[in-house]
PDB file of C-alpha atoms in Angstrom:
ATOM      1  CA  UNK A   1      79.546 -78.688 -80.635  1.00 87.00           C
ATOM      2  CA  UNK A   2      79.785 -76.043 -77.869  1.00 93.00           C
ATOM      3  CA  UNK A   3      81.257 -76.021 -74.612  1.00 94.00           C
ATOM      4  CA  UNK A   4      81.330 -73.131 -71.995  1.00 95.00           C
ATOM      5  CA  UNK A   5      84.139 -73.323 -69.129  1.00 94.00           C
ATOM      6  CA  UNK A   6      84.488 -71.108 -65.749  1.00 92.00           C
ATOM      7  CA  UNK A   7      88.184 -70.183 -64.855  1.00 85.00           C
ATOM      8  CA  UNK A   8      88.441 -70.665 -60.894  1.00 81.00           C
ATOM      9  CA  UNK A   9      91.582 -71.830 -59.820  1.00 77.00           C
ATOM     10  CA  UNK A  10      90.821 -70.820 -56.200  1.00 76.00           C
ATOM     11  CA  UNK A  11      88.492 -68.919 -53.636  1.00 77.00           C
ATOM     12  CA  UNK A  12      90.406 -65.793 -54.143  1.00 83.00           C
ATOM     13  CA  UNK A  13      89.917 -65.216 -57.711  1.00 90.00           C
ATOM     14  CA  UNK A  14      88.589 -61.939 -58.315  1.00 94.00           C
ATOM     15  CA  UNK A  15      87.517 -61.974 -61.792  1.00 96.00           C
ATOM     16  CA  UNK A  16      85.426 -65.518 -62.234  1.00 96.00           C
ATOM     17  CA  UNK A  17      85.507 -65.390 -66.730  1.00 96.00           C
ATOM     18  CA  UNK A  18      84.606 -68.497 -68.843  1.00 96.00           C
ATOM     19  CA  UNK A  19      85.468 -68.851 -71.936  1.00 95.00           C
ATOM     20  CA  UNK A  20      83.370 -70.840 -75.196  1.00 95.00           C
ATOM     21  CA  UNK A  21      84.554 -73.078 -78.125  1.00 93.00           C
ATOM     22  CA  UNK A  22      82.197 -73.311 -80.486  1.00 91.00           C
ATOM     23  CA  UNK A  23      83.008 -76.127 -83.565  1.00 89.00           C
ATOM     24  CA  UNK A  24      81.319 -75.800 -86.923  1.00 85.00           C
ATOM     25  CA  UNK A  25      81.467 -77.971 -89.862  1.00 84.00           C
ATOM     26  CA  UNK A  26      80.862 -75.581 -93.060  1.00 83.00           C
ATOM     27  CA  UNK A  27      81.718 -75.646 -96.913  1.00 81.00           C
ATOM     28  CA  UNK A  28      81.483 -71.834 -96.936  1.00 77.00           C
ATOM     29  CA  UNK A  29      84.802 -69.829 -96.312  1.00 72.00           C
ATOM     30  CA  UNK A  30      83.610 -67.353 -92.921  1.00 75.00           C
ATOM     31  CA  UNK A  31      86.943 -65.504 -92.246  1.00 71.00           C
ATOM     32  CA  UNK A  32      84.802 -62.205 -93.584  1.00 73.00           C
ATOM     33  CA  UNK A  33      82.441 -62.199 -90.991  1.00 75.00           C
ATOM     34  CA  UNK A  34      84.086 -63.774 -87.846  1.00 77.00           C
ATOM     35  CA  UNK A  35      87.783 -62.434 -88.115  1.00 74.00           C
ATOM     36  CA  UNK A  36      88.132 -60.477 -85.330  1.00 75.00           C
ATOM     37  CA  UNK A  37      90.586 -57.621 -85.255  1.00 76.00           C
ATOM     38  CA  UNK A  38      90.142 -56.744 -81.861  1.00 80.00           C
ATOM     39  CA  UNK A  39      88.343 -57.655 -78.757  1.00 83.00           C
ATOM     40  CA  UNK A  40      84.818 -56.801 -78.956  1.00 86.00           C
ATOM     41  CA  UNK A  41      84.060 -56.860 -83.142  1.00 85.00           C
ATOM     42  CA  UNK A  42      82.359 -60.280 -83.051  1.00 88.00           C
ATOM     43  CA  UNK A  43      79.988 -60.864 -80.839  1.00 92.00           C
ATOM     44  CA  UNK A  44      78.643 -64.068 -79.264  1.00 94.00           C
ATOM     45  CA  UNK A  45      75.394 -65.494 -77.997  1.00 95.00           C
ATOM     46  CA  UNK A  46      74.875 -68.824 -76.828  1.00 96.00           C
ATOM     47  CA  UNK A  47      71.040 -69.569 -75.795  1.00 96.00           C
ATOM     48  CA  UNK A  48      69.374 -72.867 -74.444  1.00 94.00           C
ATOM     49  CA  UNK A  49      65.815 -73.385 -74.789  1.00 95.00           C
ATOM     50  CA  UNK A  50      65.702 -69.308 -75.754  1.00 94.00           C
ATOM     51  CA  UNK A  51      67.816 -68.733 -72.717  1.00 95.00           C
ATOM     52  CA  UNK A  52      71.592 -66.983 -73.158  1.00 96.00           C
ATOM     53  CA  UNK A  53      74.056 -68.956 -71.253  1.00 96.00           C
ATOM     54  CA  UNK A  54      77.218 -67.464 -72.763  1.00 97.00           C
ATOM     55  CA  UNK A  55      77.139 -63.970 -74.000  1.00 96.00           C
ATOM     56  CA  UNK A  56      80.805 -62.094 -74.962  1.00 95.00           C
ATOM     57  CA  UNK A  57      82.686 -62.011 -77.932  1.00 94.00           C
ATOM     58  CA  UNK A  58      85.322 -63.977 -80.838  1.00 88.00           C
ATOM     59  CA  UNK A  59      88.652 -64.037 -79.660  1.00 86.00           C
ATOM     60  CA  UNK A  60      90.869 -61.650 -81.189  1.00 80.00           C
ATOM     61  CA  UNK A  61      93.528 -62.719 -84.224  1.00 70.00           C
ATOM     62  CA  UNK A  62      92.240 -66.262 -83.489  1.00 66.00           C
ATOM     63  CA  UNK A  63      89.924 -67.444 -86.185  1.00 65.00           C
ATOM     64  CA  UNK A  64      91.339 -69.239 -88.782  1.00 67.00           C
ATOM     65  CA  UNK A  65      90.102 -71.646 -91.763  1.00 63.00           C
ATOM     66  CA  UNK A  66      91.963 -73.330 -94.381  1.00 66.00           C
ATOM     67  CA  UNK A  67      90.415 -73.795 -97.839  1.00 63.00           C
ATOM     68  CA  UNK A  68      91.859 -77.807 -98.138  1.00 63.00           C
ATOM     69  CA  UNK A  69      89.123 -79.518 -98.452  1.00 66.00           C
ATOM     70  CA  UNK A  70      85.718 -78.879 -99.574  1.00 73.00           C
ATOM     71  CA  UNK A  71      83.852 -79.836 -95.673  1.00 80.00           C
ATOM     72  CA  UNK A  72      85.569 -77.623 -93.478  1.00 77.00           C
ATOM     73  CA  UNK A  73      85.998 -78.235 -89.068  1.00 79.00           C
ATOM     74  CA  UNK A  74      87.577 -75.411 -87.252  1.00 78.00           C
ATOM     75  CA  UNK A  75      86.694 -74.155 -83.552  1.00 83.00           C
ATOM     76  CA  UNK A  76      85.404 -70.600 -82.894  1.00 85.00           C
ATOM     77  CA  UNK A  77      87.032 -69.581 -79.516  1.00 88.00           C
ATOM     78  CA  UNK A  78      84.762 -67.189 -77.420  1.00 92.00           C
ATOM     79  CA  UNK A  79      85.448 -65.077 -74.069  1.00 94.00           C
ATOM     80  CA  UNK A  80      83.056 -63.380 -71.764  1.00 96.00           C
ATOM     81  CA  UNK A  81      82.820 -59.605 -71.692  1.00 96.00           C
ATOM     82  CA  UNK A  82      85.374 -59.985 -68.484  1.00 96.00           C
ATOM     83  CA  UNK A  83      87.438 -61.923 -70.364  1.00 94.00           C
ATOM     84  CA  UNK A  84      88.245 -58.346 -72.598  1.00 94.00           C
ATOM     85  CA  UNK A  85      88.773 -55.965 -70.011  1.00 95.00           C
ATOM     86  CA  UNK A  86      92.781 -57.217 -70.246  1.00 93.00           C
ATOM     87  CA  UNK A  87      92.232 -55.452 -73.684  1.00 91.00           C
ATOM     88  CA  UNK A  88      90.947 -52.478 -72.057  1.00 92.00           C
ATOM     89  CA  UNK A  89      93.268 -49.462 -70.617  1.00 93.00           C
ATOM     90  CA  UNK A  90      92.410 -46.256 -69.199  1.00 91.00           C
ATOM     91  CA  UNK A  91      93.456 -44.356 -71.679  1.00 91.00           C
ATOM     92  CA  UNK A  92      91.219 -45.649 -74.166  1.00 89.00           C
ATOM     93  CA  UNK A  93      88.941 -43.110 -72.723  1.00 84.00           C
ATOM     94  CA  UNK A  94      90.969 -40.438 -71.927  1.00 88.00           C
ATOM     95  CA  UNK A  95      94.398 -39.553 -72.508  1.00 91.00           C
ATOM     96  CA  UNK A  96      97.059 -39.973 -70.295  1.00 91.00           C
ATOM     97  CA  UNK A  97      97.284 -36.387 -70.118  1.00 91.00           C
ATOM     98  CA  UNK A  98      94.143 -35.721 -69.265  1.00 90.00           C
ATOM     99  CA  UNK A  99      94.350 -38.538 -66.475  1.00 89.00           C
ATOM    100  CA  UNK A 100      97.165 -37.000 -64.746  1.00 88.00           C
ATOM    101  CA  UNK A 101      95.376 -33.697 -64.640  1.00 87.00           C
ATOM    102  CA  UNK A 102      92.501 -35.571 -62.803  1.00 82.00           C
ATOM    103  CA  UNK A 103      92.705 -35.688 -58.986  1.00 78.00           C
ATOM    104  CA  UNK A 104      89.428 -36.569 -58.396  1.00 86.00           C
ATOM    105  CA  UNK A 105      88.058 -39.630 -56.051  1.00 90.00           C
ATOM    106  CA  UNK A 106      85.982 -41.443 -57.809  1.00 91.00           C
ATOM    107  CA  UNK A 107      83.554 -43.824 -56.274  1.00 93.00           C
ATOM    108  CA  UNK A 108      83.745 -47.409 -56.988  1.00 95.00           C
ATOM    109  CA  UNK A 109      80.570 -47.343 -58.294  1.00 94.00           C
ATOM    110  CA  UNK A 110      81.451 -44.886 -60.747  1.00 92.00           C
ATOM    111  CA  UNK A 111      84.478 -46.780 -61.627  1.00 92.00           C
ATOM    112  CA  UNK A 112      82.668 -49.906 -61.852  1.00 94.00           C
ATOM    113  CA  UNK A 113      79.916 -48.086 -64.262  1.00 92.00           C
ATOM    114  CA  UNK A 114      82.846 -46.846 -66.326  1.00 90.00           C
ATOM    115  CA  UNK A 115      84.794 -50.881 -66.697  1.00 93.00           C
ATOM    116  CA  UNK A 116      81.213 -52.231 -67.163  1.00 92.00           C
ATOM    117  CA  UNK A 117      80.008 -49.577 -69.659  1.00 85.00           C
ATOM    118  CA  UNK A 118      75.831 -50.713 -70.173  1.00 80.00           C
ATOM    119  CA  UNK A 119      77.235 -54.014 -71.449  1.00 87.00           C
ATOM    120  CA  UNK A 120      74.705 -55.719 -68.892  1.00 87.00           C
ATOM    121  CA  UNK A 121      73.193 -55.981 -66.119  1.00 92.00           C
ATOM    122  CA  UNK A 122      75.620 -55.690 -62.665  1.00 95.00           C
ATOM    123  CA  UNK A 123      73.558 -57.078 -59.562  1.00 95.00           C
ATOM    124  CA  UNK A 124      75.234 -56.827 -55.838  1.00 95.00           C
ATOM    125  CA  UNK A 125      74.806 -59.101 -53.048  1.00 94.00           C
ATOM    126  CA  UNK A 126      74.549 -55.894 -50.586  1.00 91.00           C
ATOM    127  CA  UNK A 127      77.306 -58.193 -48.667  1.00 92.00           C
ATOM    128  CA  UNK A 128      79.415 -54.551 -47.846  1.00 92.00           C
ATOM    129  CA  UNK A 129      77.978 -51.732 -46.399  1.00 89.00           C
ATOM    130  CA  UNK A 130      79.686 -49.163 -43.958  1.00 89.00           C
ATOM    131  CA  UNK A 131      77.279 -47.449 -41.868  1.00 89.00           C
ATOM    132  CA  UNK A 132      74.161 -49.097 -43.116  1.00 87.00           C
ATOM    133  CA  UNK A 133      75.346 -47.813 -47.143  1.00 90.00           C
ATOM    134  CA  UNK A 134      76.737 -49.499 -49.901  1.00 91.00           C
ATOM    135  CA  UNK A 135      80.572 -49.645 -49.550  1.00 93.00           C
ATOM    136  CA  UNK A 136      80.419 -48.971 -53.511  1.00 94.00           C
ATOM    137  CA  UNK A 137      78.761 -45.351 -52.408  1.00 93.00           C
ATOM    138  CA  UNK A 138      81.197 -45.264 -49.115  1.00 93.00           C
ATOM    139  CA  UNK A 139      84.640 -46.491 -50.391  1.00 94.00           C
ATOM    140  CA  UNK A 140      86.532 -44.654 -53.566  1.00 93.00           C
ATOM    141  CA  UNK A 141      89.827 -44.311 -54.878  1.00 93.00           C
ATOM    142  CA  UNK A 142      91.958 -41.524 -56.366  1.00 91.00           C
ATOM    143  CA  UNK A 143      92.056 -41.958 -60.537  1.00 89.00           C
ATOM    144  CA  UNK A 144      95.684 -41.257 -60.307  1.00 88.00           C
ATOM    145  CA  UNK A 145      96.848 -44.836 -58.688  1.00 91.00           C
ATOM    146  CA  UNK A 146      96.153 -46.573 -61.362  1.00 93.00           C
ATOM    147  CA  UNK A 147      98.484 -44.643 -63.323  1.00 91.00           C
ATOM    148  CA  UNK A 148     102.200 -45.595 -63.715  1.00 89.00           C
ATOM    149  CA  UNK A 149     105.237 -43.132 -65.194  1.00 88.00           C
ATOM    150  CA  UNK A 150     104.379 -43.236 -68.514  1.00 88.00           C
ATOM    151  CA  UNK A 151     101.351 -43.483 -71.099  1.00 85.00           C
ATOM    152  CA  UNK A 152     102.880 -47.173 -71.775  1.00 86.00           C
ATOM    153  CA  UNK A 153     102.761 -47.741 -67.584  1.00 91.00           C
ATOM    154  CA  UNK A 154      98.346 -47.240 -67.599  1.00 93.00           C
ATOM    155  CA  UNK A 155      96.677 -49.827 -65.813  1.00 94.00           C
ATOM    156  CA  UNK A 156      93.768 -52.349 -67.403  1.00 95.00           C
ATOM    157  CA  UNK A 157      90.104 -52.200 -66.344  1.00 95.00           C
ATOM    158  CA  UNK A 158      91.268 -55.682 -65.722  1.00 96.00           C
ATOM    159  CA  UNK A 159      93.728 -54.536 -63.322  1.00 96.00           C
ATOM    160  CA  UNK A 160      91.455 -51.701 -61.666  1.00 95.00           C
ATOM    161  CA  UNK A 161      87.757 -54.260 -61.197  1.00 96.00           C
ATOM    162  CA  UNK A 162      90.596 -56.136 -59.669  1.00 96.00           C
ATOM    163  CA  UNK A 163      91.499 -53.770 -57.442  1.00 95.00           C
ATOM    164  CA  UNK A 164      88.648 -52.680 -56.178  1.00 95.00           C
ATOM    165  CA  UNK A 165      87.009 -56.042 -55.802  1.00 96.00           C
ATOM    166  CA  UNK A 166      90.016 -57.304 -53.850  1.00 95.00           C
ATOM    167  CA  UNK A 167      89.408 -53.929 -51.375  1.00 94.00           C
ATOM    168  CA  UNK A 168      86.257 -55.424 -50.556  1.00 94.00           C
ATOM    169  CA  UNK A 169      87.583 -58.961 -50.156  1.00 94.00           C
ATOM    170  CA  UNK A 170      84.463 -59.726 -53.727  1.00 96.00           C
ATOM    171  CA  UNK A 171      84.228 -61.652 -56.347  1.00 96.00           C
ATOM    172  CA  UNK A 172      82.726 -61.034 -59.977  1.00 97.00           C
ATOM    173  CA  UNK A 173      81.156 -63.475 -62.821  1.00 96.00           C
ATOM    174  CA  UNK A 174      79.468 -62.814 -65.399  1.00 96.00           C
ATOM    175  CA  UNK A 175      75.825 -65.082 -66.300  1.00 95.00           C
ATOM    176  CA  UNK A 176      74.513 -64.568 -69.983  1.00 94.00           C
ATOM    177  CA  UNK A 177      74.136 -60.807 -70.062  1.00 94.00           C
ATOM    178  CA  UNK A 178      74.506 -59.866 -66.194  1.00 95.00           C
ATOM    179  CA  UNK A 179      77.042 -59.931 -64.047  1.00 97.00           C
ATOM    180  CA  UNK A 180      77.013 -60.731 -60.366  1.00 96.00           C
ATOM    181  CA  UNK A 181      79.418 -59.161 -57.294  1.00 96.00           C
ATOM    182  CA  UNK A 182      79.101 -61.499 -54.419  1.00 95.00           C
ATOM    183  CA  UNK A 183      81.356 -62.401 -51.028  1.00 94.00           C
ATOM    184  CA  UNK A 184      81.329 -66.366 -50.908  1.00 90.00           C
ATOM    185  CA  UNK A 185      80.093 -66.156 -48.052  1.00 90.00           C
ATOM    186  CA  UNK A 186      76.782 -64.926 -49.433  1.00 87.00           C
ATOM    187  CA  UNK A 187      77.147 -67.911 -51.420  1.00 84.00           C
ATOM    188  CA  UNK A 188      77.853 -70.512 -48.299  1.00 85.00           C
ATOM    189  CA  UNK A 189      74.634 -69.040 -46.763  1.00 85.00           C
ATOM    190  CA  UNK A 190      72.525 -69.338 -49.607  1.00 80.00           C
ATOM    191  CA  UNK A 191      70.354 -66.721 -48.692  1.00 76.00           C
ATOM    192  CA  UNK A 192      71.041 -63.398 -51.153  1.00 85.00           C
ATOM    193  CA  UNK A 193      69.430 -60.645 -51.755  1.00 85.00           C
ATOM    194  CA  UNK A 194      70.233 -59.465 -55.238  1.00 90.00           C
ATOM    195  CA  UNK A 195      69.930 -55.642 -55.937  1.00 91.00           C
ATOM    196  CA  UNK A 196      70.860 -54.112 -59.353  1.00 92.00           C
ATOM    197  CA  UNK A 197      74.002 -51.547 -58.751  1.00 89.00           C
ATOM    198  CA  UNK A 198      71.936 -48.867 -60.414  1.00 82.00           C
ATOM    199  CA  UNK A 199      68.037 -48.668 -58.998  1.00 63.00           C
TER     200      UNK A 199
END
């Protein structure tokens, strides 16, 4: 009834989402409750033995149901909270004005804080540092590149994770509620050290 897949064509994949189909058999007519308008109205949990394997949200202007016949089977499609950030632009939080006026560096750990926004959990592999500190602390990025000609030329927080990620030659997926940055190489040596982003 549920299956969870992991997009990752290649090794250089930045953003690592998965996405869920979910297939329910029902005589009751749902479209009230799991239409979703946009990218982040329904939510979705998926637990195993009281564990959440999948944790994001309906995909948007995809649920339908017909009323034919009295049993109903349709499939719920589900994406991971990555999965929405091509939904997301920058000037969802600020306008474009406001974003032009705004020459400030910001850190990619501030930037990172702002794409993830206390959805979850973001844990690092420590696999960067410049001088013995984080290169999230170290390396930033002026607001302003991400920022085309026009308020229709903004980039995604798809497009800046991306970005940033790709600086750092790392990767991102996300696992139930947390997400994890990592260099495959961590991976290859099997021996991390996780550390939450913030304390």
């Amino acid at each position: 009834p549920i299956e969870i897949k992991m997009e990752c064509d290649d090794l250089f994949q930045t953003l690592i989402k998965k996405s869920c189909t979910i297939n329910l058999l029902t005589k009751q007519y749902l479209g009230d409750v799991l239409f979703s308008g946009n990218e982040t109205d329904v939510s979705v949990k998926v637990k195993k033995n009281g564990k959440i394997i999948f944790s994001g949200f309906i995909e948007p202007n995809t649920y339908s149901q017909s009323y034919a016949y009295e049993w109903e089977e349709f499939t719920l499609n589900c994406i991971d909270y990555l999965s929405t950030l091509q939904y997301k632009y920058l000037t969802d939080e600020k306008s474009y004005e406001s974003w032009l006026e705004d020459s400030n560096i910001y850190t990619f750990r501030n930037l990172v804080g702002k794409i993830i926004n206390n959805y979850g959990s973001v844990m690092y592999d420590n696999s960067k540092t410049v001088d013995g500190e984080s290169a999230f602390d170290v390396c930033g990025i002026p607001i302003n590149v991400f920022l085309g000609d026009s308020a229709d030329d903004v980039d995604s927080y798809e497009d800046v994770l991306t970005e940033i990620l790709q600086y750092l030659n790392l990767h991102i997926i996300q696992e139930g509620e947390n997400f994890y940055i990592f260099d495959w190489k961590s991976i290859e040596d099997g021996a991390i050290t996780w550390s939450s982003m913030w304390g």
